[in-house]
mmCIF file of C-alpha atoms in Angstrom:
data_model
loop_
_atom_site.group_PDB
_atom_site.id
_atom_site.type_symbol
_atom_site.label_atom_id
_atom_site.label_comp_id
_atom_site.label_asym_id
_atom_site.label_seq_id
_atom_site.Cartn_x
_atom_site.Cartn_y
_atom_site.Cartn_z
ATOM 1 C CA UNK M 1 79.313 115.879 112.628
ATOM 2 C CA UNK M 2 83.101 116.661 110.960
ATOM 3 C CA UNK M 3 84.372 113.476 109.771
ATOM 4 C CA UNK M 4 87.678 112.958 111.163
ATOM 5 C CA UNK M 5 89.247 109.343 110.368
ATOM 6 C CA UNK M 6 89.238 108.163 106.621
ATOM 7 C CA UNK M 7 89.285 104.362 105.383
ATOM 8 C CA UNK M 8 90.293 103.923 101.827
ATOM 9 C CA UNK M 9 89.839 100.378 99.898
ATOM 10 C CA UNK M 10 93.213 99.299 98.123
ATOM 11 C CA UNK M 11 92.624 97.269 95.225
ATOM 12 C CA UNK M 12 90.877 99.672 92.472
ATOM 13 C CA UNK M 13 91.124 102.323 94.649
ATOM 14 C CA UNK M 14 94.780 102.807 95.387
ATOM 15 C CA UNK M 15 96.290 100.213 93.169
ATOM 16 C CA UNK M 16 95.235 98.578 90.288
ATOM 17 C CA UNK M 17 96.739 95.691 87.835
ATOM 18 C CA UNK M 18 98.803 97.400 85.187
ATOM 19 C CA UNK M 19 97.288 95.274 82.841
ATOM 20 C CA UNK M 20 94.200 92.847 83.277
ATOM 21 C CA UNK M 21 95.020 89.515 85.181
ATOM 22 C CA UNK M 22 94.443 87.397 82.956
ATOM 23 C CA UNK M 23 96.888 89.023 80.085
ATOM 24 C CA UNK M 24 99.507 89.189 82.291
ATOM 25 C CA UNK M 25 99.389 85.524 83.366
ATOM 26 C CA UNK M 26 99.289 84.872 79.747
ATOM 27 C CA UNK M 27 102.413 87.155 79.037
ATOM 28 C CA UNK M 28 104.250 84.787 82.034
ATOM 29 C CA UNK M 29 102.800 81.829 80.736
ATOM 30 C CA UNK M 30 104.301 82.549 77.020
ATOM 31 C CA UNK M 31 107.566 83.352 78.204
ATOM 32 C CA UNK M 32 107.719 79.798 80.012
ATOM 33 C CA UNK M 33 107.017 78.250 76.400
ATOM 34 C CA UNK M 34 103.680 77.595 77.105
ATOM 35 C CA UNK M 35 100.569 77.427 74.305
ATOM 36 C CA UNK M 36 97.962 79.980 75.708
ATOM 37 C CA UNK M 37 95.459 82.010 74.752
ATOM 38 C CA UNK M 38 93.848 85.002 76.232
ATOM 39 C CA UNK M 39 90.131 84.102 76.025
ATOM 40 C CA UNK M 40 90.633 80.772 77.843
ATOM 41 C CA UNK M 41 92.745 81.673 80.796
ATOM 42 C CA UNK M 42 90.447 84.694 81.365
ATOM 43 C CA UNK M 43 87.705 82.159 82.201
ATOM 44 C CA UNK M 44 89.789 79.565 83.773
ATOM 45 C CA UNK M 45 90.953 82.219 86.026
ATOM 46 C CA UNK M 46 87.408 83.430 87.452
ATOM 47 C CA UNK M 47 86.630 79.823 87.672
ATOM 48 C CA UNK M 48 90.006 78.698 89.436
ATOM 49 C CA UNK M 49 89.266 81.688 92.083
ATOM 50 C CA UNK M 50 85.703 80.896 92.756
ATOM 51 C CA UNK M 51 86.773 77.536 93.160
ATOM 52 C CA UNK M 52 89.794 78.282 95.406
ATOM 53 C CA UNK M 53 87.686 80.803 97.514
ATOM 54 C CA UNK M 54 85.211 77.876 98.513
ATOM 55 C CA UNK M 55 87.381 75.135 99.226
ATOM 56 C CA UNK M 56 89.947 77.463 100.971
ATOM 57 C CA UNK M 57 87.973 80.371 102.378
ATOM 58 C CA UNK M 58 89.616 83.101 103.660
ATOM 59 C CA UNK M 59 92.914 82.703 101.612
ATOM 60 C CA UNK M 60 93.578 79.389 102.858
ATOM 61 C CA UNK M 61 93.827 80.344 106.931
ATOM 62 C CA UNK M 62 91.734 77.924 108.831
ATOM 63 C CA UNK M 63 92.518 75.392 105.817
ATOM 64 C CA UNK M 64 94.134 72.336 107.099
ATOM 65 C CA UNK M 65 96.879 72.193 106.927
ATOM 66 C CA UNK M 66 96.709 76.096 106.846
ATOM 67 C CA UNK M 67 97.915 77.655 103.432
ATOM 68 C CA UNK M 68 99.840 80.710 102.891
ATOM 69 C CA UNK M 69 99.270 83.364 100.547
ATOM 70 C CA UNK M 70 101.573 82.112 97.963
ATOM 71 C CA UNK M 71 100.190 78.144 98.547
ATOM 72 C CA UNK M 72 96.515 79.908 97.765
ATOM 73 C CA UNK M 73 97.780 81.632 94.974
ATOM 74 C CA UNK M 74 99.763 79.385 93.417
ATOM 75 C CA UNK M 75 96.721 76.807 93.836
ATOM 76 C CA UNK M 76 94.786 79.371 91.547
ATOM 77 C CA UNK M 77 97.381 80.061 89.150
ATOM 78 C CA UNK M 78 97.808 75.940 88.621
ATOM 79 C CA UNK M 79 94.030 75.300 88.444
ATOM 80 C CA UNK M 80 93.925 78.786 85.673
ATOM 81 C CA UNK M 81 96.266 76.807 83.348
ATOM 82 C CA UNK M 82 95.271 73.419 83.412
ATOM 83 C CA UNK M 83 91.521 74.325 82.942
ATOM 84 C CA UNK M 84 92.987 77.055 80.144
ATOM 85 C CA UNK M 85 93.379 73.541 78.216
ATOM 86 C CA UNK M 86 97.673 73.513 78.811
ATOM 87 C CA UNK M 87 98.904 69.679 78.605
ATOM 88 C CA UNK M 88 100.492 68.498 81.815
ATOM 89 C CA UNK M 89 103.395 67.028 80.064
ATOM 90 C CA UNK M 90 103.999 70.942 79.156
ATOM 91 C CA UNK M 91 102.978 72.575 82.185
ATOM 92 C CA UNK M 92 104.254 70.408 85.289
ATOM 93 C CA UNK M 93 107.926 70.955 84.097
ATOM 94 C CA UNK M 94 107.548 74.857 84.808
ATOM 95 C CA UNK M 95 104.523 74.996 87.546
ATOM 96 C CA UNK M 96 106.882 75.510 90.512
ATOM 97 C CA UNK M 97 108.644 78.225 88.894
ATOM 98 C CA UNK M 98 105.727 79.457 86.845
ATOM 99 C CA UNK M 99 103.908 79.954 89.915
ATOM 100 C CA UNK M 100 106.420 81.797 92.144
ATOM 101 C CA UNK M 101 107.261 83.835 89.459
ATOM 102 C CA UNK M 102 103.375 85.561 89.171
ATOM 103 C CA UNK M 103 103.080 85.590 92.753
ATOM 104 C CA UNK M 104 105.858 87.637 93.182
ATOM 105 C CA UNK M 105 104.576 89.629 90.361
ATOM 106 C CA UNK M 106 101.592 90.507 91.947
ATOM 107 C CA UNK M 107 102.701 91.370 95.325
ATOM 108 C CA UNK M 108 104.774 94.775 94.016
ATOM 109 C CA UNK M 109 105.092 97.341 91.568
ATOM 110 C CA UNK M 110 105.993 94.829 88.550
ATOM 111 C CA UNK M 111 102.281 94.115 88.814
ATOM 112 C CA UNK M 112 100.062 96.855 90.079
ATOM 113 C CA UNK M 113 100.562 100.340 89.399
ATOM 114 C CA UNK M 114 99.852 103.636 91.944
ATOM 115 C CA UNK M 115 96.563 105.606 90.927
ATOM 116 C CA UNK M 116 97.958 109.118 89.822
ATOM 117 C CA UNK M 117 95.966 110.874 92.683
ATOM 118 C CA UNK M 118 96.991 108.757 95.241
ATOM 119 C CA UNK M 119 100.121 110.445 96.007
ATOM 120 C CA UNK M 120 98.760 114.153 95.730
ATOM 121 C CA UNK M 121 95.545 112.473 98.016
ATOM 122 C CA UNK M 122 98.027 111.027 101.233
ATOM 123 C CA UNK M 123 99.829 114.307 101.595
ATOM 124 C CA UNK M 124 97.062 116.586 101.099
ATOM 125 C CA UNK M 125 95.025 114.497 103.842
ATOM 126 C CA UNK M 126 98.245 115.338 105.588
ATOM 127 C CA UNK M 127 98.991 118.989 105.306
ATOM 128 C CA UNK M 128 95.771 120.695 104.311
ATOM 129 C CA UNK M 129 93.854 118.867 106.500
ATOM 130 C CA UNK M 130 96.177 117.248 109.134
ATOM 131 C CA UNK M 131 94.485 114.040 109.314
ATOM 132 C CA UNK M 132 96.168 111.272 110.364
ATOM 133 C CA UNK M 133 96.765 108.978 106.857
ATOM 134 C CA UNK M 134 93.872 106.915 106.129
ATOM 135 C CA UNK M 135 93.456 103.465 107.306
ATOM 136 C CA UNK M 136 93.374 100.651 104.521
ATOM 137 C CA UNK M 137 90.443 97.983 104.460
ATOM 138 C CA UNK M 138 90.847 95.619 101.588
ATOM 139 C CA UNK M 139 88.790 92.262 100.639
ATOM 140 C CA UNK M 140 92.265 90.461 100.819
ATOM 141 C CA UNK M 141 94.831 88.890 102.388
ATOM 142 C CA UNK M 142 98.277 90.269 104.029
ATOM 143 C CA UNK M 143 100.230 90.573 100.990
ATOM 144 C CA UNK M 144 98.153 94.129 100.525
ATOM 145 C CA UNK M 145 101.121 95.683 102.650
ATOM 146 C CA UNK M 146 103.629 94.292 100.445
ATOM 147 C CA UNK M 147 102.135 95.653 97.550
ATOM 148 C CA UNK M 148 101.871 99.412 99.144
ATOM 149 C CA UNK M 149 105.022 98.978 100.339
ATOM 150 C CA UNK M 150 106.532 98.643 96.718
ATOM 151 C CA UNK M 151 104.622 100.964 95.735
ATOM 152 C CA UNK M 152 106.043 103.338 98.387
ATOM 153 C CA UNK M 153 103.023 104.364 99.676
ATOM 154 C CA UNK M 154 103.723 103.291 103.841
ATOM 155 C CA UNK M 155 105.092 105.195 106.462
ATOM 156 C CA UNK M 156 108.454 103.304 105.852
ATOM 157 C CA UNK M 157 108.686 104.227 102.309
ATOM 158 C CA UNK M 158 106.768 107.259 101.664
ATOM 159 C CA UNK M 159 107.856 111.111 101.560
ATOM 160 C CA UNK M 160 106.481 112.444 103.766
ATOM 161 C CA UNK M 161 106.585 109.277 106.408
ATOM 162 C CA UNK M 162 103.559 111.015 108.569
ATOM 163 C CA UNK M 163 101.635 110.490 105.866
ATOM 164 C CA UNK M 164 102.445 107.356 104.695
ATOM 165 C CA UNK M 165 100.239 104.165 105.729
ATOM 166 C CA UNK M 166 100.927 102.699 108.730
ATOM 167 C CA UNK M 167 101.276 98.714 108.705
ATOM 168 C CA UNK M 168 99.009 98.349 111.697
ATOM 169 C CA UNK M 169 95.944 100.188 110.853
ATOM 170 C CA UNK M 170 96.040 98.210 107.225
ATOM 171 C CA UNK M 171 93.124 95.884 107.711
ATOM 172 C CA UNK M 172 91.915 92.334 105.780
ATOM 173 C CA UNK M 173 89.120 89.990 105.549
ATOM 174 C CA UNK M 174 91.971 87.579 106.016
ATOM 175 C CA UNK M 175 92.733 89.083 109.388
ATOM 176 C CA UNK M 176 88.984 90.415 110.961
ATOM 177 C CA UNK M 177 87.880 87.192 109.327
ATOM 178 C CA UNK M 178 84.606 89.030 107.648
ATOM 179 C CA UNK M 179 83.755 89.794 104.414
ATOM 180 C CA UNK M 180 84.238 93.390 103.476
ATOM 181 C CA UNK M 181 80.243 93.591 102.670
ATOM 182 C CA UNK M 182 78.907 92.385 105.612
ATOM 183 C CA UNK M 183 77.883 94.576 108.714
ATOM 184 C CA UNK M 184 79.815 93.242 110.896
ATOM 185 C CA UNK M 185 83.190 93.476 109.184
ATOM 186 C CA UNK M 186 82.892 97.696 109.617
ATOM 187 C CA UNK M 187 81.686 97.232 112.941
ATOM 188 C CA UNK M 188 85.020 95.918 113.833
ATOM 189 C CA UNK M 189 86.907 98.391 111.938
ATOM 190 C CA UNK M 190 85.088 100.718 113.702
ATOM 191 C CA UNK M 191 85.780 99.066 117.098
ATOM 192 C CA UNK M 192 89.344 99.025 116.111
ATOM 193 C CA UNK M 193 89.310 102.789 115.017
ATOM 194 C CA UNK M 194 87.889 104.089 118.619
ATOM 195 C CA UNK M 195 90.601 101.973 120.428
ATOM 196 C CA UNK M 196 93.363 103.877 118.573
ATOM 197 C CA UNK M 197 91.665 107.557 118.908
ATOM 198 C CA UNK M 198 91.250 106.722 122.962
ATOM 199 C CA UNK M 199 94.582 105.749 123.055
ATOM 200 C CA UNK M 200 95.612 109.110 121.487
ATOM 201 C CA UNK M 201 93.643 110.860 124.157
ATOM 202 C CA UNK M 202 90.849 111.977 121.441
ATOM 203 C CA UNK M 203 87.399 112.587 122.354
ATOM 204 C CA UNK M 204 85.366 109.352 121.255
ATOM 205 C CA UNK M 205 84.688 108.322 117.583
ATOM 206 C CA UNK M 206 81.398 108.393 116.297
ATOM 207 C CA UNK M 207 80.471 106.102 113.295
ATOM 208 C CA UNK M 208 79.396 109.201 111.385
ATOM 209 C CA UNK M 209 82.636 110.698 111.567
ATOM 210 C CA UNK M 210 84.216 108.209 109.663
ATOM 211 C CA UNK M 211 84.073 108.456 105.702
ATOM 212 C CA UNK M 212 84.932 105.347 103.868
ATOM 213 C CA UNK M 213 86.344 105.620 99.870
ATOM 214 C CA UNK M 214 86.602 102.696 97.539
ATOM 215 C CA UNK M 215 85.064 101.371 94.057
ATOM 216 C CA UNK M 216 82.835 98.882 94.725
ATOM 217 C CA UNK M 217 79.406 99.566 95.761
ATOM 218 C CA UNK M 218 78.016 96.549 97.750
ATOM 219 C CA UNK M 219 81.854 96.735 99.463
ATOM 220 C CA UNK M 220 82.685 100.376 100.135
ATOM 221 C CA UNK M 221 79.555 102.183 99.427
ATOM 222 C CA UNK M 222 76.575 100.460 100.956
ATOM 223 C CA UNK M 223 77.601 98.395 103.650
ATOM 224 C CA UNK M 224 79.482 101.055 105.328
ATOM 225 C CA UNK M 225 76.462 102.973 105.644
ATOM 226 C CA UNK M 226 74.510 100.309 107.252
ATOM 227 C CA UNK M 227 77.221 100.271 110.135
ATOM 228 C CA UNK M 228 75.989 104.011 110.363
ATOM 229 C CA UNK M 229 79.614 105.225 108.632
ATOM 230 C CA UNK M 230 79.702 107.445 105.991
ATOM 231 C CA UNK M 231 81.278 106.897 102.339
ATOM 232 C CA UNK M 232 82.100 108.083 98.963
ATOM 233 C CA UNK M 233 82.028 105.614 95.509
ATOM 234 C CA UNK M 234 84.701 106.071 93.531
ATOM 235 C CA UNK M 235 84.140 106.079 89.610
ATOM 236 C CA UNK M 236 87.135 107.210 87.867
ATOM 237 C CA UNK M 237 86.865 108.919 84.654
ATOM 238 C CA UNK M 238 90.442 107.523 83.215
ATOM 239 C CA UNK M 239 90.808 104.479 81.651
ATOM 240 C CA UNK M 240 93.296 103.609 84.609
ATOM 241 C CA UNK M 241 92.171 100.787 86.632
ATOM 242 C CA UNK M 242 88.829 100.274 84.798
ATOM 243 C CA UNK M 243 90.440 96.855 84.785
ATOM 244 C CA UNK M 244 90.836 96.538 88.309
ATOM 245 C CA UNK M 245 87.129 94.687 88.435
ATOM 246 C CA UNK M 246 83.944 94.429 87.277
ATOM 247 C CA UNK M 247 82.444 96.388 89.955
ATOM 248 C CA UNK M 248 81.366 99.651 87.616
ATOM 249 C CA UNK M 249 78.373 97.086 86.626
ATOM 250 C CA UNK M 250 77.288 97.111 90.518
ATOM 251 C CA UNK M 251 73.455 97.560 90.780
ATOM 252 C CA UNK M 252 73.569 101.338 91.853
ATOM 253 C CA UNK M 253 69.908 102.738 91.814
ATOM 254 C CA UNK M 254 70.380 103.977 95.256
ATOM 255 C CA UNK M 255 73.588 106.114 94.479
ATOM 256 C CA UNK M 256 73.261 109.421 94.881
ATOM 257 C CA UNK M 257 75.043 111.663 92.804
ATOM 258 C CA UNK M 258 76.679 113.738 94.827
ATOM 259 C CA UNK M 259 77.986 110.808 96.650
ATOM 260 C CA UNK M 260 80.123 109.795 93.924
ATOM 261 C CA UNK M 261 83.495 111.262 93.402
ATOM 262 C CA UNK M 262 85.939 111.259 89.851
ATOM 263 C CA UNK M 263 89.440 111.462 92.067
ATOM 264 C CA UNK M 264 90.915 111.383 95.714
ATOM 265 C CA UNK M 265 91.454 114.421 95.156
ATOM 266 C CA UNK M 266 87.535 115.200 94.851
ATOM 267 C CA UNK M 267 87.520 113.873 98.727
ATOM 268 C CA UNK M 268 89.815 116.202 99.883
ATOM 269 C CA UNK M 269 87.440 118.583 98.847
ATOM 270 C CA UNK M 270 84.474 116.965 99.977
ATOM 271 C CA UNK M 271 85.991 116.752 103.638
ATOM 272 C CA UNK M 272 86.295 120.140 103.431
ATOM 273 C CA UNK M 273 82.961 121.266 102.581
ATOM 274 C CA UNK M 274 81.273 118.919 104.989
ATOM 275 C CA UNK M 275 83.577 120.167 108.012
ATOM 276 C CA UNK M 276 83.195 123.797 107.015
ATOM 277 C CA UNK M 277 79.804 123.221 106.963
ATOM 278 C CA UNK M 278 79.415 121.741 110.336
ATOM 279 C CA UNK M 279 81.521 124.532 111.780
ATOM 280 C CA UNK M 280 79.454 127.117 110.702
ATOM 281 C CA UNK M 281 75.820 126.209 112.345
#
């Protein structure tokens, strides 16, 4: 079958930090006065999420009382520090501010950067194909749209706006309340997608017409494929993003090759083939 709908991952895949996490907080941190040093709040950060992302699953929402994404965040960003070793004397002077300051870092352009391809990728979708512009599953919570939006990449921002990403079909764990590599979670995307196409007065969406891009196997590769969708892995050549996560050491023995792409541009191309193909039986 042609695929017509496409669902692209965000973080890694659209966006990635400008620099590594952890040397950013560290940059912050210094510029606060603060005694860091890289190797420490690199681990205190991985621990201070895993910790955060048991105690308040799901960003914080069914917490009680419930958090917001800058309460979760900021509970992270204390918990890096003070396990990174920093003295309390030093650090609870400039926490509040400390805090605010790298969330707001992270939810624009000052902290993620645009994949070069992206751009090219939304407005060939677009024109050369004229597919609606994909929809955006990410393994976070709502500040994702804040972050495309800075990086002018939504309809409200983005030149041209048909092709820019459209706030509603943006979709979270924090929101379907699933985890982005289990079953269900692309089930419910997939609910969500036919309820849009109906309402458009397009002939019913099959599961196989739906092609799914992002880096992370487990995530975007095989557990779309066990909802029946289809999907490409993304492994980028550049150096750009390698730092998004440590995903490019994902067990992938069951990859095939020629499901594996270098760019979004490569699935443009890919679409392409597989719908000529289809056309011409």
């Amino acid at each position: 079958m042609v695929i017509r709908r496409v669902l692209l991952d965000a973080f890694g895949t659209v966006f990635s930090p400008r620099e590594p996490v952890f040397r950013q907080y560290v940059a912050v941190a210094r510029s606060y006065g603060l005694q860091v040093k890289e190797d420490e709040v690199k681990d205190a950060f991985k621990q201070a999420f895993k910790k955060w992302a048991k105690l308040h699953p799901l960003y914080g929402k069914h917490s009680s009382p419930p958090l917001d994404s800058s309460q979760w965040w900021s509970g992270v960003i204390g918990d890096t520090f003070r396990q990174a070793g920093v003295l309390a004397a030093d650090f609870e002077p400039v926490e509040r501010e400390l805090c605010d300051t790298l969330v707001r870092r992270f939810w624009g352009k000052e902290g993620y950067e645009l994949h070069d391809d992206c751009v090219p990728f939304l407005r060939a979708l677009h024109s050369d194909l004229a597919f609606p512009p994909p929809a955006i599953v990410s393994n976070t919570d709502t500040a994702v749209f804040k972050i495309l939006d800075s990086l002018e990449v939504t309809a409200a921002t983005f030149e041209p706006s048909e092709a820019g990403i459209k706030q509603d079909k943006i979709w979270t764990t924090w929101e379907l309340e699933k985890e982005k590599r289990s079953v269900e979670f692309w089930e419910e995307v997939l609910r969500r997608l036919r309820e849009m196409t109906k309402e458009a007065g397009e002939a019913e969406l099959s599961p196989s017409e739906v092609l799914v891009v992002g880096d992370e196997f487990e995530s975007d590769y095989e557990a779309p494929r066990k909802a029946g969708l289809r999907s490409l892995l993304l492994r980028r050549t550049t150096t750009n993003g390698e730092h998004a996560r440590a995903s490019y050491q994902d067990d992938e023995r069951n990859l095939r090759s020629e499901d594996a792409v270098a760019s979004l541009m490569d699935v443009v191309e890919f679409i392409k083939r597989e719908n000529e193909g289809v056309r011409k039986r």
